[in-house]
mmCIF file of N, CA, C and O in Angstrom:
data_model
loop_
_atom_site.group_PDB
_atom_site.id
_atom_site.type_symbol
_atom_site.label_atom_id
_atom_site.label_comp_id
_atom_site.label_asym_id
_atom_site.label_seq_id
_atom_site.Cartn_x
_atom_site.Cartn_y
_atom_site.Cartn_z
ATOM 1 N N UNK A 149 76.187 100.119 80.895
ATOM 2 C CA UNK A 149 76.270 99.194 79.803
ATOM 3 C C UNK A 149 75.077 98.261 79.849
ATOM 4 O O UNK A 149 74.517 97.889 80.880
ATOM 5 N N UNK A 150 74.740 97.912 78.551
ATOM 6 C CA UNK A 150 73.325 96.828 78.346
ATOM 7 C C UNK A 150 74.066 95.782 77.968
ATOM 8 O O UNK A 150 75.177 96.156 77.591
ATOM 9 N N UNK A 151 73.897 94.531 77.909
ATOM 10 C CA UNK A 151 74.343 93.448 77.295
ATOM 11 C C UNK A 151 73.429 92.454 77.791
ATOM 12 O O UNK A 151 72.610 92.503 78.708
ATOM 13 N N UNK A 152 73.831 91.296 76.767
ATOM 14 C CA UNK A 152 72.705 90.302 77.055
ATOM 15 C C UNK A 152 73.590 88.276 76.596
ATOM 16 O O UNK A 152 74.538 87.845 75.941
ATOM 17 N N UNK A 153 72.689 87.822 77.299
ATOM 18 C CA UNK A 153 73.148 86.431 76.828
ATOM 19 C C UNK A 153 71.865 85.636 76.350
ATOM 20 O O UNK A 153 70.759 86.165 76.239
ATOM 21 N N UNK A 154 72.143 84.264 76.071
ATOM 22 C CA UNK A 154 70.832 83.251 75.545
ATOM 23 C C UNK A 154 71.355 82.091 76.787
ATOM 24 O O UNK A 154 72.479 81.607 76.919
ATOM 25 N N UNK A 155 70.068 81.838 77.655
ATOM 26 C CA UNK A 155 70.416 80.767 78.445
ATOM 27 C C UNK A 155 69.926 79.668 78.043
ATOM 28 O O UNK A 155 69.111 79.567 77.126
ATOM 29 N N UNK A 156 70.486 78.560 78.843
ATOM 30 C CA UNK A 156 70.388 77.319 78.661
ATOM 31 C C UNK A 156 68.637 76.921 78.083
ATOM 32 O O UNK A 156 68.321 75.780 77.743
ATOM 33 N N UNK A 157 67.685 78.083 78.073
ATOM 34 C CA UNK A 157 66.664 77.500 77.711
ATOM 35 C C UNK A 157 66.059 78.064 76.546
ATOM 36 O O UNK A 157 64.932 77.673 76.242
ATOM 37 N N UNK A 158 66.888 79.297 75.541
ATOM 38 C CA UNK A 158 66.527 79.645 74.938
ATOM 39 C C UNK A 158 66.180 81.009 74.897
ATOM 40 O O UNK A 158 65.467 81.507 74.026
ATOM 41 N N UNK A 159 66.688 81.610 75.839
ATOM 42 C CA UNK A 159 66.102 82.860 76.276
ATOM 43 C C UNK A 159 67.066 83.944 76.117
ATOM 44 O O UNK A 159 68.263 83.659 76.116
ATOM 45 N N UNK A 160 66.684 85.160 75.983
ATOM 46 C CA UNK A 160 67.322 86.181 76.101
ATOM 47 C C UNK A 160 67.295 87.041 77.620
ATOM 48 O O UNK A 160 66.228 87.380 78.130
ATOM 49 N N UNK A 161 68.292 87.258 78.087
ATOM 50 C CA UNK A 161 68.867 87.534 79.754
ATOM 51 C C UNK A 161 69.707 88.552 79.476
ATOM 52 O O UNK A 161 70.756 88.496 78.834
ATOM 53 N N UNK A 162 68.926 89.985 80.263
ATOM 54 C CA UNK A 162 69.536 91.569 79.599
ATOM 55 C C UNK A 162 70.331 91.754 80.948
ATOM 56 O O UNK A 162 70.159 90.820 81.732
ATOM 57 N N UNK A 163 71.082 92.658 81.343
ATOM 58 C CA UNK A 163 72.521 92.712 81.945
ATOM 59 C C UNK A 163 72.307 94.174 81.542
ATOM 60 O O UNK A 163 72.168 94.670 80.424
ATOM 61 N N UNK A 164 72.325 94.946 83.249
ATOM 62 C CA UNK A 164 72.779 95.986 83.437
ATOM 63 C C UNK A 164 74.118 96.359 84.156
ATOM 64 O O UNK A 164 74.251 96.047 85.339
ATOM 65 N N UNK A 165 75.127 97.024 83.480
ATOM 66 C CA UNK A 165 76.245 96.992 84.419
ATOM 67 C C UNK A 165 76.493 98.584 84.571
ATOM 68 O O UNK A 165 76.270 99.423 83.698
ATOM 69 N N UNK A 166 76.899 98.769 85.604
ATOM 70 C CA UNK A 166 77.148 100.456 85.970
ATOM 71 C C UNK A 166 79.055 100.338 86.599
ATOM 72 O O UNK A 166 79.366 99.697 87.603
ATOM 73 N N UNK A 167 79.872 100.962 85.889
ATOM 74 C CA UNK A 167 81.133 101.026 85.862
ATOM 75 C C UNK A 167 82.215 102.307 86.678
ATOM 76 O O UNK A 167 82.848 103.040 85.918
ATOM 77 N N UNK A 168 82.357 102.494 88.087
ATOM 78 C CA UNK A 168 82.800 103.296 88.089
ATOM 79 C C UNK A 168 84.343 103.019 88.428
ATOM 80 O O UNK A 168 84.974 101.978 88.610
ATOM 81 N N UNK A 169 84.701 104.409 88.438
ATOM 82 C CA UNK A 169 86.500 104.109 88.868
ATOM 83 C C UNK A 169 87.041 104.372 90.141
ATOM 84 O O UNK A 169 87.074 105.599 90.225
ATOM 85 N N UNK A 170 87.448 103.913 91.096
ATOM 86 C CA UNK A 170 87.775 104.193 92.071
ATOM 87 C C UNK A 170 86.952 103.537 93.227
ATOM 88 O O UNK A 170 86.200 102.577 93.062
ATOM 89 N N UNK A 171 87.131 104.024 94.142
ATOM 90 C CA UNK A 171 86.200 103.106 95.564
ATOM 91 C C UNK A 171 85.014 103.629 95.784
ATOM 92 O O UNK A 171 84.581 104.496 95.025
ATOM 93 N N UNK A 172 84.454 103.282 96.626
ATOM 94 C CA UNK A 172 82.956 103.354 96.861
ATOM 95 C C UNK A 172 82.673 102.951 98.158
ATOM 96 O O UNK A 172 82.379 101.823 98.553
ATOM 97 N N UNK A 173 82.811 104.172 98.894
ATOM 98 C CA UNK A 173 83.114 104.768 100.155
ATOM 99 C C UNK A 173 81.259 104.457 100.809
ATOM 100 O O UNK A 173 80.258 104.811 100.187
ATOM 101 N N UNK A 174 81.251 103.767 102.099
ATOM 102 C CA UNK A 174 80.024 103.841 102.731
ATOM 103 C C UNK A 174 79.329 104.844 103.636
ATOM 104 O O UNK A 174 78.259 104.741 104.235
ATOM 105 N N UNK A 175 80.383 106.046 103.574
ATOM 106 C CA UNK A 175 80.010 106.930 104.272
ATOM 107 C C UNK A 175 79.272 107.837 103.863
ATOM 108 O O UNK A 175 79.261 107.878 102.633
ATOM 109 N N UNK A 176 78.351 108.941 104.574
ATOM 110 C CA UNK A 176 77.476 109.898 104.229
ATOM 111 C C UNK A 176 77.749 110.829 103.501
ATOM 112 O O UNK A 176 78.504 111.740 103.842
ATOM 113 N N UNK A 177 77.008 110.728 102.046
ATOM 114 C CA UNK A 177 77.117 111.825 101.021
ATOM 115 C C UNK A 177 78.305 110.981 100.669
ATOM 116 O O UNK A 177 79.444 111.378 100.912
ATOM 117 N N UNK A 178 78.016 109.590 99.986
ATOM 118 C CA UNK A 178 78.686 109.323 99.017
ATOM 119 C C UNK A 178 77.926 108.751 97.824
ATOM 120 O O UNK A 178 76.712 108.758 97.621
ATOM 121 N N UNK A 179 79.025 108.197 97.000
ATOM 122 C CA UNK A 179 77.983 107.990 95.777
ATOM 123 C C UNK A 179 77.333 107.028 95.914
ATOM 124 O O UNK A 179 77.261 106.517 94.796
ATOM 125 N N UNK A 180 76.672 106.308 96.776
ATOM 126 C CA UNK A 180 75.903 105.156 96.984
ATOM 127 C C UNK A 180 74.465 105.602 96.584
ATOM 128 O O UNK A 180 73.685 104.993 95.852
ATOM 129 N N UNK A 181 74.202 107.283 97.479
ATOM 130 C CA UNK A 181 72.461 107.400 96.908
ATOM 131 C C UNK A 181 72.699 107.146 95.049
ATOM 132 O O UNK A 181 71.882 106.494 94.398
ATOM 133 N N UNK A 182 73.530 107.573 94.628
ATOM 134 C CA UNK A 182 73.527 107.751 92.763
ATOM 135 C C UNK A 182 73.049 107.031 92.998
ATOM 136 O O UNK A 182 71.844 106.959 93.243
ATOM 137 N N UNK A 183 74.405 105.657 93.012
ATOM 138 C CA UNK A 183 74.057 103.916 92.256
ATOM 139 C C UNK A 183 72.818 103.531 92.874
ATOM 140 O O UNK A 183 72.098 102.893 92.105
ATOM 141 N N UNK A 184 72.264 103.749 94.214
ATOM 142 C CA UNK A 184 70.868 103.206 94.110
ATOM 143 C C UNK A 184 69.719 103.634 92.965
ATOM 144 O O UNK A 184 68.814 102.952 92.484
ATOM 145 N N UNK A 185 70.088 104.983 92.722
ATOM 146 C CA UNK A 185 68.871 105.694 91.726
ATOM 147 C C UNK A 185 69.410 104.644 90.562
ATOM 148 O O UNK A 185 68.840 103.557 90.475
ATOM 149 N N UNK A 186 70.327 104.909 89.814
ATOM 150 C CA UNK A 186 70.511 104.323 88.480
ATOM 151 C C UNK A 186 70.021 102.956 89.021
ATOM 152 O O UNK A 186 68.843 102.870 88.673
ATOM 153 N N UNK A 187 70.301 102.093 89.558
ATOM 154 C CA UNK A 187 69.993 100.488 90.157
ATOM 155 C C UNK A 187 68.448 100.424 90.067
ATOM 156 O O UNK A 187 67.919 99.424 89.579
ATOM 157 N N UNK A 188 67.829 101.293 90.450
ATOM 158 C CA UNK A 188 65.947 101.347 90.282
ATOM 159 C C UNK A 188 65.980 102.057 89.039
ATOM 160 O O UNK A 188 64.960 101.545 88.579
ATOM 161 N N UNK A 189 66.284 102.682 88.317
ATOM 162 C CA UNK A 189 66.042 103.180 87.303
ATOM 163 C C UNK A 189 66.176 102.124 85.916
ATOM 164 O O UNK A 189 65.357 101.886 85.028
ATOM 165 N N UNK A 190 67.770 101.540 86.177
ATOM 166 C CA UNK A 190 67.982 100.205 85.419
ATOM 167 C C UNK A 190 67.022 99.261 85.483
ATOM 168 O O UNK A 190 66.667 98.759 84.417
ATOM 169 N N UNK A 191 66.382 98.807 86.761
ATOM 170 C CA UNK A 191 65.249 97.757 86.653
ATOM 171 C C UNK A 191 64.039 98.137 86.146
ATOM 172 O O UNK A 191 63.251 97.417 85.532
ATOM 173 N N UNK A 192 63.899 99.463 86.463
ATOM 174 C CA UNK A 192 62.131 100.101 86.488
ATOM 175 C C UNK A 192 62.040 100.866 84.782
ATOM 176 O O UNK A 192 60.934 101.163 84.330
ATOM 177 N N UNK A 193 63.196 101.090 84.047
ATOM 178 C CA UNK A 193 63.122 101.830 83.229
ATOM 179 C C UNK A 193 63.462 100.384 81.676
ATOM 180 O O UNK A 193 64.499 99.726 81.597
ATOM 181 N N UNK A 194 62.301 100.278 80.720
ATOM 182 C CA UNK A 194 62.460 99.885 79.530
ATOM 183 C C UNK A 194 63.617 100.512 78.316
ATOM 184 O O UNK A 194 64.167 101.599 78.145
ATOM 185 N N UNK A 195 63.629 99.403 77.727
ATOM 186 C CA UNK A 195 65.213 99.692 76.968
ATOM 187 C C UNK A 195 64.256 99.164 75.513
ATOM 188 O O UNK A 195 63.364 98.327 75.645
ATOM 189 N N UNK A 196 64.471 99.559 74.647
ATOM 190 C CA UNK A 196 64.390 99.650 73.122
ATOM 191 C C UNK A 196 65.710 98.481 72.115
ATOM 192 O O UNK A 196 66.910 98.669 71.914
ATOM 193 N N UNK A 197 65.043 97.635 71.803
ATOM 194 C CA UNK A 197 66.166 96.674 70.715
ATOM 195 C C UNK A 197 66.292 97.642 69.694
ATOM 196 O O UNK A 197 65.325 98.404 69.701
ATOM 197 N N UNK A 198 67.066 97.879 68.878
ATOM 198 C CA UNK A 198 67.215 98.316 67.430
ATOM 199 C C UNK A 198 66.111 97.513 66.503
ATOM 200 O O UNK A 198 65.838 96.314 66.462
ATOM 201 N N UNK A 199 65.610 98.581 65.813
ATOM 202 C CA UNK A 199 64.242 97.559 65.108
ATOM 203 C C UNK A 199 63.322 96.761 65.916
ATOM 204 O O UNK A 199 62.607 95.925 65.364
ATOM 205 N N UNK A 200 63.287 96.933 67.055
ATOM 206 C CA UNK A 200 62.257 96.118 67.645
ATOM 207 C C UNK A 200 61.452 96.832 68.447
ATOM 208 O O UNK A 200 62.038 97.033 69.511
ATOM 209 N N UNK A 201 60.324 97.333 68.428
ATOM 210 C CA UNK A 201 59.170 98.357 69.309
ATOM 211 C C UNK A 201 58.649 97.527 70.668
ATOM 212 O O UNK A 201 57.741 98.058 71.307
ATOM 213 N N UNK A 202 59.218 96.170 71.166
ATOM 214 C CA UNK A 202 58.746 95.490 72.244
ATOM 215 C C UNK A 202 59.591 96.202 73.549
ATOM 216 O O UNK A 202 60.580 96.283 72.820
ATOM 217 N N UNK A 203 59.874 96.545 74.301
ATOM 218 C CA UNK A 203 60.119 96.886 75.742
ATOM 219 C C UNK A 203 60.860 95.692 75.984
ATOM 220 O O UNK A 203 60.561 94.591 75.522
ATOM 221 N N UNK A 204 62.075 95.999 76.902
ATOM 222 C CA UNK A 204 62.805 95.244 77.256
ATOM 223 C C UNK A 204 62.915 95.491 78.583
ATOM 224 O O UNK A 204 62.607 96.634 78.923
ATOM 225 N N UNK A 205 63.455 94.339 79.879
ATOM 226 C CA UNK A 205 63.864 94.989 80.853
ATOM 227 C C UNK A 205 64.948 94.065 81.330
ATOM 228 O O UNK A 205 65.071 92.889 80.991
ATOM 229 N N UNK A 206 65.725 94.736 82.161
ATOM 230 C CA UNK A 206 67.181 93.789 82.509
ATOM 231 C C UNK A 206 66.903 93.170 83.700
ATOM 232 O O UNK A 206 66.167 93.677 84.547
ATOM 233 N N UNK A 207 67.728 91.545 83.882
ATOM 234 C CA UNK A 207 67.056 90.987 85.451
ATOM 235 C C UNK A 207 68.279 90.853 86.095
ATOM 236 O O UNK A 207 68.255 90.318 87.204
ATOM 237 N N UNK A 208 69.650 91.328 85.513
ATOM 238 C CA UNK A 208 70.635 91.534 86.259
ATOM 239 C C UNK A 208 71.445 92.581 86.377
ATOM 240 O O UNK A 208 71.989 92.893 85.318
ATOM 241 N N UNK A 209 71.765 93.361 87.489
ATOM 242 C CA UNK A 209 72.920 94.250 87.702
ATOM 243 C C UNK A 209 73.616 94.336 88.014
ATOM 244 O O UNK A 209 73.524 94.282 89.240
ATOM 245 N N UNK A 210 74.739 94.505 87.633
ATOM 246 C CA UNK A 210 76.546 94.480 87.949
ATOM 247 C C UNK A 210 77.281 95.969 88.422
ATOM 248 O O UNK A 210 77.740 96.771 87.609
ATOM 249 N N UNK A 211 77.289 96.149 89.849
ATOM 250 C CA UNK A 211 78.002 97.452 90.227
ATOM 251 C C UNK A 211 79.251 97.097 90.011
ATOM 252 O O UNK A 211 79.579 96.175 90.757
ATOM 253 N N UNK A 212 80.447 97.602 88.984
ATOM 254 C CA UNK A 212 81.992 97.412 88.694
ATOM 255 C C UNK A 212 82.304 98.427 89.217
ATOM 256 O O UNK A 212 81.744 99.508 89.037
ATOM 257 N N UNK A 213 83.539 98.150 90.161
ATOM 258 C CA UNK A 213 84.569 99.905 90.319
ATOM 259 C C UNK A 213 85.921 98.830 90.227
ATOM 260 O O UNK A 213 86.026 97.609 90.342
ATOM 261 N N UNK A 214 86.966 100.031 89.938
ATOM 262 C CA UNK A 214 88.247 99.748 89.692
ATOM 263 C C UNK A 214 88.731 99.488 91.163
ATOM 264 O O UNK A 214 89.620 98.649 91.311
ATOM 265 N N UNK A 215 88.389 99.924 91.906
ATOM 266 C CA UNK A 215 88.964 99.910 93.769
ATOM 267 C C UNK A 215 88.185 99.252 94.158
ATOM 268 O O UNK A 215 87.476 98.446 93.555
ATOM 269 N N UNK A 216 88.230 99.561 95.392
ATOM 270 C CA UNK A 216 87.350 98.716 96.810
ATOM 271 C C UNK A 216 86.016 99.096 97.119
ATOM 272 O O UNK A 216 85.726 100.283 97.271
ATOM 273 N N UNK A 217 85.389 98.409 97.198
ATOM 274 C CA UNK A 217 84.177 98.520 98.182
ATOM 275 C C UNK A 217 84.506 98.883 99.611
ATOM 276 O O UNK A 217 84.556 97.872 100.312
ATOM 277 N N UNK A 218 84.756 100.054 100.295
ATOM 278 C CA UNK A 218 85.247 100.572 101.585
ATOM 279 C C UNK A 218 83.806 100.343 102.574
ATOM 280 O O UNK A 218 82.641 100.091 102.264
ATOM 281 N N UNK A 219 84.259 100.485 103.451
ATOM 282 C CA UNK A 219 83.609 100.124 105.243
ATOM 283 C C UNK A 219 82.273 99.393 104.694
ATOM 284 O O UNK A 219 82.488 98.269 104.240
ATOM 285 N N UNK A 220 81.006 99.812 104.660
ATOM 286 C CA UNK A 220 80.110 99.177 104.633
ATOM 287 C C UNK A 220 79.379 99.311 103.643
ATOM 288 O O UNK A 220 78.221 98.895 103.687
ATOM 289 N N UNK A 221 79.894 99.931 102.507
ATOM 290 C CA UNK A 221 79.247 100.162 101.055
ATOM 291 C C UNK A 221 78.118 99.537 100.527
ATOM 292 O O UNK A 221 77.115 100.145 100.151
ATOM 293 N N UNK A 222 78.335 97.828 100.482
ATOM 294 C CA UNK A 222 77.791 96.887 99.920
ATOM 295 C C UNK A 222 76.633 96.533 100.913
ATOM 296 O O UNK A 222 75.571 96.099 100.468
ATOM 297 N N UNK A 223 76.858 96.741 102.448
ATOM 298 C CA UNK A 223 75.371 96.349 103.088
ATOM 299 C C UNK A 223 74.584 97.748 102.608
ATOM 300 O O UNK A 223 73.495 97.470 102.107
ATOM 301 N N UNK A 224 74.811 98.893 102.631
ATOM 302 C CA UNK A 224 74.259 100.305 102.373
ATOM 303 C C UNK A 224 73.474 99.816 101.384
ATOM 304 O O UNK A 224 72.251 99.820 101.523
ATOM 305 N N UNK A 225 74.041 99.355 100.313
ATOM 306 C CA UNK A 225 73.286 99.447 99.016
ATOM 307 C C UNK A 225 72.505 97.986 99.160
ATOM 308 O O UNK A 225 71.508 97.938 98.439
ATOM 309 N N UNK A 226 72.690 97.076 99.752
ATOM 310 C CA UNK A 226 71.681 96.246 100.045
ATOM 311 C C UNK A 226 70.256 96.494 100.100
ATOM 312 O O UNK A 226 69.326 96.199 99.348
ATOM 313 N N UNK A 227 70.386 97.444 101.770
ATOM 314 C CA UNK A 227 69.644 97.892 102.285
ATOM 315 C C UNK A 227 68.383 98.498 101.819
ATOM 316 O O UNK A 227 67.184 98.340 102.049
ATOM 317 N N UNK A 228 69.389 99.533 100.803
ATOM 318 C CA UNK A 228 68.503 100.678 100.567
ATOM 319 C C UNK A 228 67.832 100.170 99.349
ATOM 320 O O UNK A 228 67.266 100.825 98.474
ATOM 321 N N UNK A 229 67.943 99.274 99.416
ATOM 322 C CA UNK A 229 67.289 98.700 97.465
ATOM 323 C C UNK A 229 66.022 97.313 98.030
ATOM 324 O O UNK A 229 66.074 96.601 99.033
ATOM 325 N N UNK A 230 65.056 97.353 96.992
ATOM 326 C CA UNK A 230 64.220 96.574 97.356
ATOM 327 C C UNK A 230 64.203 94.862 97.347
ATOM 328 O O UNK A 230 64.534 94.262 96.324
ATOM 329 N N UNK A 231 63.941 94.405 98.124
ATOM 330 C CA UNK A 231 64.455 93.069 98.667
ATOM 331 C C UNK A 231 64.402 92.069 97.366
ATOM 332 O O UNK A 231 65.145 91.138 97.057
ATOM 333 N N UNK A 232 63.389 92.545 96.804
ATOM 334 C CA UNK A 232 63.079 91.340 95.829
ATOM 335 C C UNK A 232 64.356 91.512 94.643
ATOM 336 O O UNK A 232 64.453 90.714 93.710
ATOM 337 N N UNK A 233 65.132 92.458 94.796
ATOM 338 C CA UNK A 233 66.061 92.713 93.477
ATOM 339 C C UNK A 233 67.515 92.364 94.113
ATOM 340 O O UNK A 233 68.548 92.676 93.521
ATOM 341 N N UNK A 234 67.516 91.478 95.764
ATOM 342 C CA UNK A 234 69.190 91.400 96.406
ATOM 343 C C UNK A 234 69.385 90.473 95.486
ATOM 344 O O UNK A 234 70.189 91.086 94.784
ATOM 345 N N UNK A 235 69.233 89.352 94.918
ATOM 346 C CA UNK A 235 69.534 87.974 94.147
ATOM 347 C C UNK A 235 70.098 88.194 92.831
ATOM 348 O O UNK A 235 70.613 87.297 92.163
ATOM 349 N N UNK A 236 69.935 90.071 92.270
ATOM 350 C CA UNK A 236 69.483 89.880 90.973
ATOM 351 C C UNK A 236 70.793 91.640 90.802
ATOM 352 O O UNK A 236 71.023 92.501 89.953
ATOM 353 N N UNK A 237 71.231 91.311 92.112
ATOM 354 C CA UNK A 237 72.616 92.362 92.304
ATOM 355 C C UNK A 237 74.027 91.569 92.630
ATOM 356 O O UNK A 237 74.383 90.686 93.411
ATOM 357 N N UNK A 238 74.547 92.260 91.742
ATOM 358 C CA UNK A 238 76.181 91.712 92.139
ATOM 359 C C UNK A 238 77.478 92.991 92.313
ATOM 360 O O UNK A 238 77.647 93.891 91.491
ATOM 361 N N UNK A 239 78.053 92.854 93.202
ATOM 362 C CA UNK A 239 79.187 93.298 92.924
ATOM 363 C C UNK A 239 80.407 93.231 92.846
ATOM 364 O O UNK A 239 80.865 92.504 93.727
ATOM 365 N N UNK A 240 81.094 93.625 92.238
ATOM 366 C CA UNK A 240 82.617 93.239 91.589
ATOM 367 C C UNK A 240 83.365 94.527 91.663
ATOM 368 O O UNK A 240 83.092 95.597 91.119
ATOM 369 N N UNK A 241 84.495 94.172 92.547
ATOM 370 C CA UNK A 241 85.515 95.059 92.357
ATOM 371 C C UNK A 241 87.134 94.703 92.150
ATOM 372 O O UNK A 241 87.317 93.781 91.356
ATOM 373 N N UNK A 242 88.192 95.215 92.663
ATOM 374 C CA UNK A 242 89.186 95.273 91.511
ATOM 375 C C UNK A 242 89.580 93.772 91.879
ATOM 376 O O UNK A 242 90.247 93.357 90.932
ATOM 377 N N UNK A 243 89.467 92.902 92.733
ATOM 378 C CA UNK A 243 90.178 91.940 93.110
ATOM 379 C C UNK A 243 89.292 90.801 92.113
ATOM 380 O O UNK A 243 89.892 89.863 91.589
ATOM 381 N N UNK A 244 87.622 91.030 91.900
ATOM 382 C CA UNK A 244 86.960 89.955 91.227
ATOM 383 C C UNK A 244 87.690 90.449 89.773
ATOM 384 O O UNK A 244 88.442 89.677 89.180
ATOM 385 N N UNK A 245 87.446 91.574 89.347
ATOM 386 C CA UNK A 245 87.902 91.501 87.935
ATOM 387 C C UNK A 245 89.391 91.108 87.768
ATOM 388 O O UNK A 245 89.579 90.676 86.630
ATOM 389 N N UNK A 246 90.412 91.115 88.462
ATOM 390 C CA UNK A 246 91.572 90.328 88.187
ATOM 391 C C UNK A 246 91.428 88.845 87.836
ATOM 392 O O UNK A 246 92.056 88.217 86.984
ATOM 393 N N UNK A 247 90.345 88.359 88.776
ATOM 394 C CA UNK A 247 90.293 87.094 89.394
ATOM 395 C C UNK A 247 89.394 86.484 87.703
ATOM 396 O O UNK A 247 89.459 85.305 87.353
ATOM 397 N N UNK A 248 88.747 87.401 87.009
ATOM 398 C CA UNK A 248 87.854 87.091 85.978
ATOM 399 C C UNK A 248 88.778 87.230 84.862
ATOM 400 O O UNK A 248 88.785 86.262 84.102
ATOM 401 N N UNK A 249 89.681 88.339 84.527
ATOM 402 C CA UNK A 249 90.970 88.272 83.661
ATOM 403 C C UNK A 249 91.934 87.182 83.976
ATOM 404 O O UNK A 249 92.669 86.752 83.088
ATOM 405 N N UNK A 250 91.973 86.739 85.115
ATOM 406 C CA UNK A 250 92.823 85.685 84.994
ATOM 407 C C UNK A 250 91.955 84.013 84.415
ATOM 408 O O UNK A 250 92.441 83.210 83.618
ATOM 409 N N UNK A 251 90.717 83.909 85.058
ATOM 410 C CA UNK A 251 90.103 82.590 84.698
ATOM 411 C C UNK A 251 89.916 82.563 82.647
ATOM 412 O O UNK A 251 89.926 81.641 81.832
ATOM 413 N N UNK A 252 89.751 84.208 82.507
ATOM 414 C CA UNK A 252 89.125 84.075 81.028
ATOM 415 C C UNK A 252 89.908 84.432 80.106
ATOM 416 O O UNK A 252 89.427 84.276 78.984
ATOM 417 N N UNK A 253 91.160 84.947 80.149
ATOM 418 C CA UNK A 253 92.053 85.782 79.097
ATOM 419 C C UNK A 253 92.429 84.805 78.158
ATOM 420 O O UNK A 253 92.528 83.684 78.655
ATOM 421 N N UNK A 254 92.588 84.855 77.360
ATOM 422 C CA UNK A 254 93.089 84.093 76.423
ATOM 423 C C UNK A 254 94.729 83.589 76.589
ATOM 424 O O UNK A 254 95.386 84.479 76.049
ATOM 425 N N UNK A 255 95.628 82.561 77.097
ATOM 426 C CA UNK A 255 96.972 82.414 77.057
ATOM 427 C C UNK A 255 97.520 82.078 75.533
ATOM 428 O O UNK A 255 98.724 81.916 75.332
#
């Protein structure tokens, strides 16, 4: 998913989020090499506005899964990703997105 906000200074702030279902196991030959490729691909690869021929690029990424982040998932993908992009990674799994349906749902 692409999405975007306007920050406090006027700006447009693009949002990469990659959504999977289930856990995200730290062990060998799991899907961690993917999400690193898509994770460099999301930063390194330009995105197209509708009607607009300028290049875009996203400065945040959101790994979502429906389960857990198991044994050491989240240092793995630390690791293996380039330092200057740890600040500009987040991840969320099933306990943050409850925790975000509960702060934001509408009562």
């Amino acid at each position: 998913f692409l999405f975007s906000e306007v920050n406090k200074f006027g700006e447009s702030i693009y949002y990469g989020m990659q959504v999977k279902a289930g856990n995200i196991s730290g062990k060998v030959n799991s899907e961690i090499d993917m999400l690193i490729g898509q994770l460099n691909d999301a930063f390194s690869m330009p995105f197209y506005l509708l009607g607009n021929q300028n290049p875009h690029y996203i400065s945040t990424f959101i790994i979502v899964i429906s389960g857990r982040f198991m044994e050491n998932a989240k240092d793995k993908i630390r690791h293996k990703i380039p330092s200057e992009l740890l600040g500009n990674v987040f991840f969320w799994d099933n306990e943050k997105l409850l925790e975000l349906i509960e702060k934001n749902w509408n009562k």
